[in-house]
Short mmCIF file of C-alpha atoms in Angstrom, two decimals:
data_model
loop_
_atom_site.label_atom_id
_atom_site.label_comp_id
_atom_site.label_asym_id
_atom_site.label_seq_id
_atom_site.Cartn_x
_atom_site.Cartn_y
_atom_site.Cartn_z
CA UNK A 1142 3.32 41.96 -11.21
CA UNK A 1143 3.98 38.24 -11.24
CA UNK A 1144 1.79 36.06 -13.47
CA UNK A 1145 0.82 34.30 -10.25
CA UNK A 1146 -0.64 37.50 -8.80
CA UNK A 1147 -3.08 37.98 -11.66
CA UNK A 1148 -6.69 37.28 -10.71
CA UNK A 1149 -8.59 35.34 -13.38
CA UNK A 1150 -12.37 35.12 -13.56
CA UNK A 1151 -13.19 31.41 -13.71
CA UNK A 1152 -16.94 31.78 -13.47
CA UNK A 1153 -19.01 30.34 -16.31
CA UNK A 1154 -16.16 28.11 -17.49
CA UNK A 1155 -17.78 24.99 -16.06
CA UNK A 1156 -15.17 25.12 -13.30
CA UNK A 1157 -15.89 22.55 -10.62
CA UNK A 1158 -14.15 24.75 -8.09
CA UNK A 1159 -16.07 27.95 -8.84
CA UNK A 1160 -19.24 27.09 -10.75
CA UNK A 1161 -20.27 24.13 -8.57
CA UNK A 1162 -20.24 26.00 -5.26
CA UNK A 1163 -24.02 25.81 -4.91
CA UNK A 1164 -23.87 22.01 -5.13
CA UNK A 1165 -20.86 21.49 -2.86
CA UNK A 1166 -21.52 24.16 -0.24
CA UNK A 1167 -25.19 24.99 -0.85
CA UNK A 1168 -24.06 28.59 -1.15
CA UNK A 1169 -22.72 30.94 -3.82
CA UNK A 1170 -21.10 33.22 -1.24
CA UNK A 1171 -18.11 31.09 -0.29
CA UNK A 1172 -14.61 31.84 -1.53
CA UNK A 1173 -13.59 28.47 -3.03
CA UNK A 1174 -10.28 27.16 -1.70
CA UNK A 1175 -11.02 23.46 -1.90
CA UNK A 1176 -10.68 21.10 -4.91
CA UNK A 1177 -7.05 20.65 -5.95
CA UNK A 1178 -6.67 22.73 -9.06
CA UNK A 1179 -5.05 26.14 -9.39
CA UNK A 1180 -6.40 29.57 -10.22
CA UNK A 1181 -3.33 30.15 -12.41
CA UNK A 1182 -3.00 29.91 -16.17
CA UNK A 1183 -0.88 27.04 -17.46
CA UNK A 1184 2.56 27.95 -18.88
CA UNK A 1185 2.26 30.01 -22.06
CA UNK A 1186 4.13 27.35 -24.02
CA UNK A 1187 1.41 24.85 -23.13
CA UNK A 1188 -1.37 27.20 -24.19
CA UNK A 1189 0.46 28.05 -27.41
CA UNK A 1190 0.90 24.37 -28.22
CA UNK A 1191 -2.80 23.70 -27.60
CA UNK A 1192 -3.84 26.65 -29.79
CA UNK A 1193 -1.55 25.47 -32.59
CA UNK A 1194 -2.98 21.96 -32.36
CA UNK A 1195 -6.55 23.32 -32.39
CA UNK A 1196 -5.80 25.37 -35.49
CA UNK A 1197 -5.12 22.13 -37.33
CA UNK A 1198 -8.77 21.38 -36.77
CA UNK A 1199 -8.69 17.58 -37.00
CA UNK A 1200 -9.01 15.55 -33.81
CA UNK A 1201 -8.73 11.96 -34.94
CA UNK A 1202 -7.33 9.06 -32.94
CA UNK A 1203 -4.02 10.15 -31.44
CA UNK A 1204 -0.95 8.06 -30.61
CA UNK A 1205 1.44 8.57 -27.73
CA UNK A 1206 4.66 8.57 -29.74
CA UNK A 1207 8.30 8.41 -28.69
CA UNK A 1208 8.64 12.19 -28.61
CA UNK A 1209 5.94 12.40 -25.95
CA UNK A 1210 7.45 9.47 -24.05
CA UNK A 1211 10.90 11.03 -24.21
CA UNK A 1212 9.57 14.25 -22.69
CA UNK A 1213 8.48 12.16 -19.69
CA UNK A 1214 11.77 10.25 -19.52
CA UNK A 1215 13.73 13.50 -19.59
CA UNK A 1216 11.49 15.19 -17.02
CA UNK A 1217 11.71 12.34 -14.52
CA UNK A 1218 15.49 12.15 -14.93
CA UNK A 1219 16.07 15.91 -14.68
CA UNK A 1220 13.55 16.62 -11.94
CA UNK A 1221 13.77 13.46 -9.86
CA UNK A 1222 17.11 11.89 -10.80
CA UNK A 1223 15.48 8.65 -11.88
CA UNK A 1224 16.50 7.06 -15.15
CA UNK A 1225 13.49 5.36 -16.70
CA UNK A 1226 12.83 3.73 -20.08
CA UNK A 1227 10.06 4.45 -22.56
CA UNK A 1228 8.97 0.82 -22.36
CA UNK A 1229 8.07 1.18 -18.70
CA UNK A 1230 5.33 3.74 -19.42
CA UNK A 1231 1.60 3.19 -19.64
CA UNK A 1232 -1.05 5.89 -19.86
CA UNK A 1233 -4.46 6.80 -18.50
CA UNK A 1234 -6.71 9.78 -17.98
CA UNK A 1235 -5.87 10.04 -14.29
CA UNK A 1236 -3.95 8.61 -11.36
CA UNK A 1237 -7.16 7.55 -9.61
CA UNK A 1238 -8.15 5.57 -12.72
CA UNK A 1239 -4.78 3.82 -12.65
CA UNK A 1240 -5.21 3.01 -8.95
CA UNK A 1241 -8.59 1.43 -9.69
CA UNK A 1242 -7.02 -0.75 -12.38
CA UNK A 1243 -4.02 -1.61 -10.21
CA UNK A 1244 -6.23 -2.74 -7.33
CA UNK A 1245 -8.05 -5.06 -9.74
CA UNK A 1246 -4.83 -6.28 -11.34
CA UNK A 1247 -2.78 -7.01 -8.22
CA UNK A 1248 -5.32 -7.98 -5.55
CA UNK A 1249 -8.34 -10.23 -5.22
CA UNK A 1250 -11.78 -9.73 -3.69
CA UNK A 1251 -11.55 -9.50 0.13
CA UNK A 1252 -7.80 -8.81 0.04
CA UNK A 1253 -6.49 -6.20 2.45
CA UNK A 1254 -5.04 -2.91 1.18
CA UNK A 1255 -3.06 -0.57 3.44
CA UNK A 1256 -3.34 3.23 3.50
CA UNK A 1257 -1.79 5.87 5.78
CA UNK A 1258 -4.51 8.05 7.24
CA UNK A 1259 -5.61 10.81 7.11
CA UNK A 1260 -5.27 10.47 3.36
CA UNK A 1261 -6.66 11.48 -0.04
CA UNK A 1262 -10.33 10.53 -0.09
CA UNK A 1263 -10.36 8.44 -3.33
CA UNK A 1264 -7.95 5.94 -1.73
CA UNK A 1265 -10.85 4.67 0.34
CA UNK A 1266 -13.08 4.46 -2.71
CA UNK A 1267 -10.65 2.60 -4.96
CA UNK A 1268 -10.36 -0.10 -2.32
CA UNK A 1269 -14.02 -0.44 -1.38
CA UNK A 1270 -15.32 -0.19 -4.95
CA UNK A 1271 -13.67 -3.52 -5.76
CA UNK A 1272 -14.66 -5.29 -2.56
CA UNK A 1273 -11.23 -5.12 -0.96
CA UNK A 1274 -10.69 -4.35 2.73
CA UNK A 1275 -9.17 -1.13 4.05
CA UNK A 1276 -6.37 -1.45 6.59
CA UNK A 1277 -5.14 1.77 8.21
CA UNK A 1278 -1.66 2.70 9.35
CA UNK A 1279 -2.50 6.06 10.98
CA UNK A 1280 0.16 8.74 10.80
CA UNK A 1281 0.89 10.41 14.11
CA UNK A 1282 1.66 14.05 14.78
CA UNK A 1283 4.64 15.10 16.86
CA UNK A 1284 5.64 18.75 17.23
CA UNK A 1285 3.06 19.70 14.59
CA UNK A 1286 4.67 17.29 12.08
CA UNK A 1287 3.32 13.98 10.80
CA UNK A 1288 5.37 10.80 11.07
CA UNK A 1289 5.00 7.09 10.29
CA UNK A 1290 4.44 4.50 13.00
CA UNK A 1291 6.67 1.79 11.53
CA UNK A 1292 5.91 -0.75 14.22
CA UNK A 1293 2.22 -0.49 13.40
CA UNK A 1294 3.05 -0.42 9.67
CA UNK A 1295 4.73 -3.82 9.86
CA UNK A 1296 2.08 -5.29 12.13
CA UNK A 1297 -0.57 -4.31 9.61
CA UNK A 1298 1.43 -5.76 6.70
CA UNK A 1299 1.80 -9.03 8.62
CA UNK A 1300 -1.98 -9.26 8.94
CA UNK A 1301 -2.22 -10.34 5.31
CA UNK A 1302 -2.07 -7.05 3.40
CA UNK A 1303 -1.56 -7.54 -0.34
CA UNK A 1304 -1.09 -3.95 -1.52
CA UNK A 1305 -0.03 -0.61 -0.05
CA UNK A 1306 -1.19 2.69 -1.58
CA UNK A 1307 1.52 5.25 -0.82
CA UNK A 1308 0.75 8.96 -1.06
CA UNK A 1309 4.05 10.70 -1.84
CA UNK A 1310 4.15 13.66 -1.29
CA UNK A 1311 1.30 13.17 1.12
CA UNK A 1312 -2.14 14.70 0.59
CA UNK A 1313 -3.42 16.27 2.83
CA UNK A 1314 -0.65 16.56 5.45
CA UNK A 1315 2.03 17.85 3.07
CA UNK A 1316 4.85 15.50 4.01
CA UNK A 1317 7.66 14.95 1.51
CA UNK A 1318 8.97 11.62 2.69
CA UNK A 1319 12.67 11.37 3.52
CA UNK A 1320 14.88 8.73 1.91
CA UNK A 1321 15.14 6.68 5.11
CA UNK A 1322 11.35 6.66 5.51
CA UNK A 1323 10.86 5.49 1.94
CA UNK A 1324 13.56 2.84 2.32
CA UNK A 1325 11.93 1.42 5.43
CA UNK A 1326 8.46 1.30 3.88
CA UNK A 1327 9.88 -0.37 0.79
CA UNK A 1328 11.93 -2.85 2.84
CA UNK A 1329 8.92 -3.94 4.85
CA UNK A 1330 6.75 -4.29 1.75
CA UNK A 1331 9.37 -6.50 0.11
CA UNK A 1332 9.73 -8.53 3.29
CA UNK A 1333 6.00 -9.22 3.45
CA UNK A 1334 5.39 -9.48 -0.30
CA UNK A 1335 3.18 -6.39 -0.52
CA UNK A 1336 3.00 -4.54 -3.84
CA UNK A 1337 3.41 -0.75 -3.66
CA UNK A 1338 1.01 1.47 -5.58
CA UNK A 1339 2.65 4.88 -5.32
CA UNK A 1340 0.60 8.01 -6.02
CA UNK A 1341 3.23 10.65 -6.78
CA UNK A 1342 1.02 13.21 -8.49
CA UNK A 1343 2.37 16.03 -6.28
CA UNK A 1344 6.00 15.04 -6.94
CA UNK A 1345 6.96 18.34 -8.55
CA UNK A 1346 5.41 20.56 -5.88
CA UNK A 1347 8.01 20.74 -3.12
CA UNK A 1348 9.38 23.63 -1.13
CA UNK A 1349 12.94 24.97 -1.05
CA UNK A 1350 15.39 22.53 0.52
CA UNK A 1351 13.09 19.53 0.09
CA UNK A 1352 13.54 16.72 -2.42
CA UNK A 1353 10.92 14.33 -3.72
CA UNK A 1354 12.36 10.83 -4.17
CA UNK A 1355 10.32 8.35 -6.22
CA UNK A 1356 10.20 5.24 -4.06
CA UNK A 1357 10.89 3.05 -7.10
CA UNK A 1358 14.15 4.93 -7.74
CA UNK A 1359 15.71 3.51 -4.56
CA UNK A 1360 16.70 0.16 -6.10
CA UNK A 1361 15.88 -2.21 -8.94
CA UNK A 1362 14.30 -4.62 -6.47
CA UNK A 1363 12.01 -1.93 -5.06
CA UNK A 1364 11.15 -0.71 -8.56
CA UNK A 1365 10.09 -4.21 -9.57
CA UNK A 1366 7.62 -4.20 -6.66
CA UNK A 1367 6.17 -0.77 -7.41
CA UNK A 1368 3.70 0.87 -9.78
CA UNK A 1369 4.49 4.59 -9.78
CA UNK A 1370 1.67 6.96 -10.79
CA UNK A 1371 2.62 10.44 -12.01
CA UNK A 1372 1.04 13.25 -14.03
CA UNK A 1373 1.57 16.86 -15.12
CA UNK A 1374 -1.96 17.70 -13.97
CA UNK A 1375 -1.29 19.14 -10.50
CA UNK A 1376 2.11 20.52 -11.53
CA UNK A 1377 0.90 22.62 -14.47
CA UNK A 1378 -2.85 22.93 -13.74
CA UNK A 1379 -3.88 20.51 -16.50
CA UNK A 1380 -6.32 18.32 -14.55
CA UNK A 1381 -9.20 18.97 -16.95
CA UNK A 1382 -7.17 17.58 -19.86
CA UNK A 1383 -6.86 14.15 -18.18
CA UNK A 1384 -3.24 13.13 -18.71
CA UNK A 1385 -1.36 10.71 -16.47
CA UNK A 1386 1.06 7.82 -16.71
CA UNK A 1387 2.35 4.88 -14.73
CA UNK A 1388 5.95 3.74 -14.54
CA UNK A 1389 6.24 -0.03 -14.09
CA UNK A 1390 9.69 -1.57 -14.51
CA UNK A 1391 8.57 -5.19 -14.13
CA UNK A 1392 7.35 -6.45 -17.51
CA UNK A 1393 4.86 -8.94 -16.07
CA UNK A 1394 3.29 -6.34 -13.78
CA UNK A 1395 3.18 -3.77 -16.56
CA UNK A 1396 1.42 -6.15 -18.94
CA UNK A 1397 -1.00 -7.16 -16.21
CA UNK A 1398 -1.86 -3.52 -15.53
CA UNK A 1399 -2.35 -2.69 -19.21
CA UNK A 1400 -4.45 -5.81 -19.66
CA UNK A 1401 -6.74 -4.65 -16.85
CA UNK A 1402 -7.16 -1.28 -18.55
CA UNK A 1403 -8.09 -3.02 -21.77
CA UNK A 1404 -10.53 -5.40 -20.05
CA UNK A 1405 -12.29 -2.45 -18.43
CA UNK A 1406 -12.48 -0.57 -21.72
CA UNK A 1407 -10.11 2.25 -20.78
CA UNK A 1408 -7.34 1.57 -23.27
CA UNK A 1409 -3.76 2.77 -22.87
CA UNK A 1410 -3.39 6.24 -24.34
CA UNK A 1411 -4.03 9.96 -24.02
CA UNK A 1412 -6.52 12.20 -25.77
CA UNK A 1413 -5.31 14.61 -28.43
CA UNK A 1414 -5.02 17.68 -26.22
CA UNK A 1415 -3.57 15.76 -23.27
CA UNK A 1416 -0.80 14.49 -25.53
CA UNK A 1417 0.00 18.01 -26.68
CA UNK A 1418 -0.14 19.63 -23.24
CA UNK A 1419 1.94 16.97 -21.50
CA UNK A 1420 4.75 17.22 -24.03
CA UNK A 1421 4.83 21.02 -23.99
CA UNK A 1422 4.71 21.19 -20.19
CA UNK A 1423 7.57 18.78 -19.71
CA UNK A 1424 9.70 20.35 -22.44
CA UNK A 1425 9.24 24.00 -21.54
CA UNK A 1426 7.54 24.30 -18.15
CA UNK A 1427 10.47 24.08 -15.72
CA UNK A 1428 11.02 27.87 -15.28
CA UNK A 1429 7.29 28.38 -14.71
CA UNK A 1430 7.28 25.59 -12.12
CA UNK A 1431 10.29 26.96 -10.29
CA UNK A 1432 8.53 30.30 -9.88
CA UNK A 1433 5.30 28.57 -8.88
CA UNK A 1434 6.98 26.63 -6.08
CA UNK A 1435 8.48 29.83 -4.72
CA UNK A 1436 5.06 31.51 -4.81
CA UNK A 1437 3.38 28.57 -3.07
CA UNK A 1438 5.99 28.53 -0.33
CA UNK A 1439 5.39 32.25 0.17
CA UNK A 1440 1.65 31.60 0.44
CA UNK A 1441 2.23 28.83 2.95
CA UNK A 1442 4.46 31.07 5.05
CA UNK A 1443 1.90 33.90 4.92
CA UNK A 1444 -0.97 31.73 6.17
CA UNK A 1445 1.25 30.17 8.84
CA UNK A 1446 2.41 33.58 10.06
CA UNK A 1447 -1.14 34.94 10.19
CA UNK A 1448 -2.23 32.07 12.41
CA UNK A 1449 0.92 31.28 14.38
CA UNK A 1450 0.07 33.40 17.44
CA UNK A 1451 -3.43 32.00 17.72
CA UNK A 1452 -4.43 29.21 20.04
CA UNK A 1453 -7.51 28.21 18.05
CA UNK A 1454 -6.10 27.56 14.54
CA UNK A 1455 -2.80 25.95 13.62
CA UNK A 1456 -1.23 25.21 10.22
CA UNK A 1457 0.47 21.80 10.14
CA UNK A 1458 4.15 21.94 9.18
CA UNK A 1459 4.44 20.83 5.57
CA UNK A 1460 7.13 20.36 2.93
CA UNK A 1461 5.21 20.26 -0.32
CA UNK A 1462 1.93 20.35 -2.30
CA UNK A 1463 -0.31 23.44 -2.46
CA UNK A 1464 -2.61 22.12 0.25
CA UNK A 1465 -2.49 23.31 3.86
CA UNK A 1466 -3.77 21.11 6.69
CA UNK A 1467 -5.28 23.30 9.39
CA UNK A 1468 -5.94 22.05 12.92
CA UNK A 1469 -9.20 23.59 14.17
CA UNK A 1470 -9.65 21.32 17.19
CA UNK A 1471 -9.39 24.21 19.67
CA UNK A 1472 -12.67 25.57 18.27
CA UNK A 1473 -14.37 22.58 19.93
CA UNK A 1474 -16.68 21.94 16.98
CA UNK A 1475 -17.54 18.52 15.63
CA UNK A 1476 -17.01 17.77 11.94
CA UNK A 1477 -20.43 18.96 10.78
CA UNK A 1478 -20.36 22.06 12.97
CA UNK A 1479 -16.89 22.96 11.68
CA UNK A 1480 -18.01 22.52 8.07
CA UNK A 1481 -21.06 24.73 8.58
CA UNK A 1482 -19.02 27.34 10.45
CA UNK A 1483 -16.57 27.70 7.57
CA UNK A 1484 -19.37 27.91 5.01
CA UNK A 1485 -21.82 30.21 6.76
CA UNK A 1486 -19.72 32.26 9.19
CA UNK A 1487 -16.33 32.44 7.47
CA UNK A 1488 -17.80 32.06 3.98
CA UNK A 1489 -14.77 30.11 2.80
CA UNK A 1490 -15.08 26.82 0.91
CA UNK A 1491 -12.54 24.35 2.30
CA UNK A 1492 -12.30 20.55 2.28
CA UNK A 1493 -13.56 18.96 5.49
CA UNK A 1494 -10.94 16.96 7.33
CA UNK A 1495 -13.22 14.06 8.16
CA UNK A 1496 -13.33 13.17 4.46
CA UNK A 1497 -9.69 12.10 4.83
CA UNK A 1498 -10.21 9.99 7.91
CA UNK A 1499 -12.14 9.90 11.17
CA UNK A 1500 -9.08 11.08 13.08
CA UNK A 1501 -9.18 14.35 11.10
CA UNK A 1502 -12.72 15.40 12.04
CA UNK A 1503 -11.49 18.74 13.42
CA UNK A 1504 -9.19 19.64 10.53
CA UNK A 1505 -9.77 21.53 7.29
CA UNK A 1506 -7.78 21.44 4.03
CA UNK A 1507 -7.02 24.75 2.30
CA UNK A 1508 -5.91 25.11 -1.33
CA UNK A 1509 -3.36 27.94 -1.60
CA UNK A 1510 -2.79 27.69 -5.38
CA UNK A 1511 -4.38 31.05 -6.05
CA UNK A 1512 -3.30 34.71 -6.19
CA UNK A 1513 -2.09 36.32 -2.97
CA UNK A 1514 -5.19 38.54 -2.93
CA UNK A 1515 -7.37 35.41 -2.69
CA UNK A 1516 -5.18 33.97 0.07
CA UNK A 1517 -5.42 37.18 2.09
CA UNK A 1518 -9.19 37.40 1.63
CA UNK A 1519 -9.69 33.78 2.68
CA UNK A 1520 -7.50 34.01 5.76
CA UNK A 1521 -9.07 37.31 6.83
CA UNK A 1522 -12.56 35.82 6.50
CA UNK A 1523 -11.61 32.88 8.72
CA UNK A 1524 -9.90 35.04 11.35
CA UNK A 1525 -12.81 37.46 11.49
CA UNK A 1526 -15.33 34.65 11.83
CA UNK A 1527 -13.38 32.99 14.63
CA UNK A 1528 -12.91 36.30 16.44
CA UNK A 1529 -16.65 36.95 16.28
CA UNK A 1530 -17.73 33.56 17.69
#
């Protein structure tokens, strides 16, 4: 049996996904397939490194040294073919935290910030929390596949946009952007003097035949206009340890970002266990990740196949992440009705599409980073509930 088939009991571990069901869904009966963490153990090398560090028993202030930085440099080069320098790195507890600081550092109150909807919910919050204005470049779906409206993209940039938050790979629609798409977005941002804040937290989670390309790796000029946010958290199921980093090639931008962290009291480092886990994951986790991606693609194919002959539920074609974007519009339910149907009839805890944008009111997001037995149970519950409507 694969390590990814093993079912782990996560109850009573203070798991947001499992132990907070009564708060999120007002029910303990739902099978949780929502918040983006995995029901898999981290690589054994990571757990062994954490145990060894804990055995030392002293948890004083911890530095991010060159060995940790080199593990990142080597990972990004090996995995994404991008040669970066240690000096370009800065650190934070999470990508969302970095986005908050970047919005403050590179835009002013009332400035416009562009996002491509439907998109990861915190993007809205990091803009509005600092009194900036959201500008939307809606993605459009063609043949069950999301694409960028570049004409609208440029028109929006021309309206006075100062920053663009890119989601790459895209959450929730699962697109892994092609080189030509990235080049065109980058070209237009340079043309209109718009800084790119690139959330690439799902960079390592791509399916066979697909390739994640960091937008900043396209050219030195594009890199100088980009703050790239990455982390091992989604890749290796380390979200609770709070480890992420930004890659900023431009010295002035990097110093400005770090200064904003310091002004807001966040500092520029990682906690003791985050340091340890990040290094171990990037040094030893590649074989585990390769198997994981194969498992996730199998899960995606299973769910797609189970629903492909139905007219009422459709899985959007995706190329990466462990999140499926399911079109439920044929059920003819509004956003609240769809949410309640999934909770009370299907008894499956999914993310509601409307949280990612008004245009997604009849979609649901499913997390497939769990054992196959959980996937099968969740899909069967949904199918049975729809059949019994």
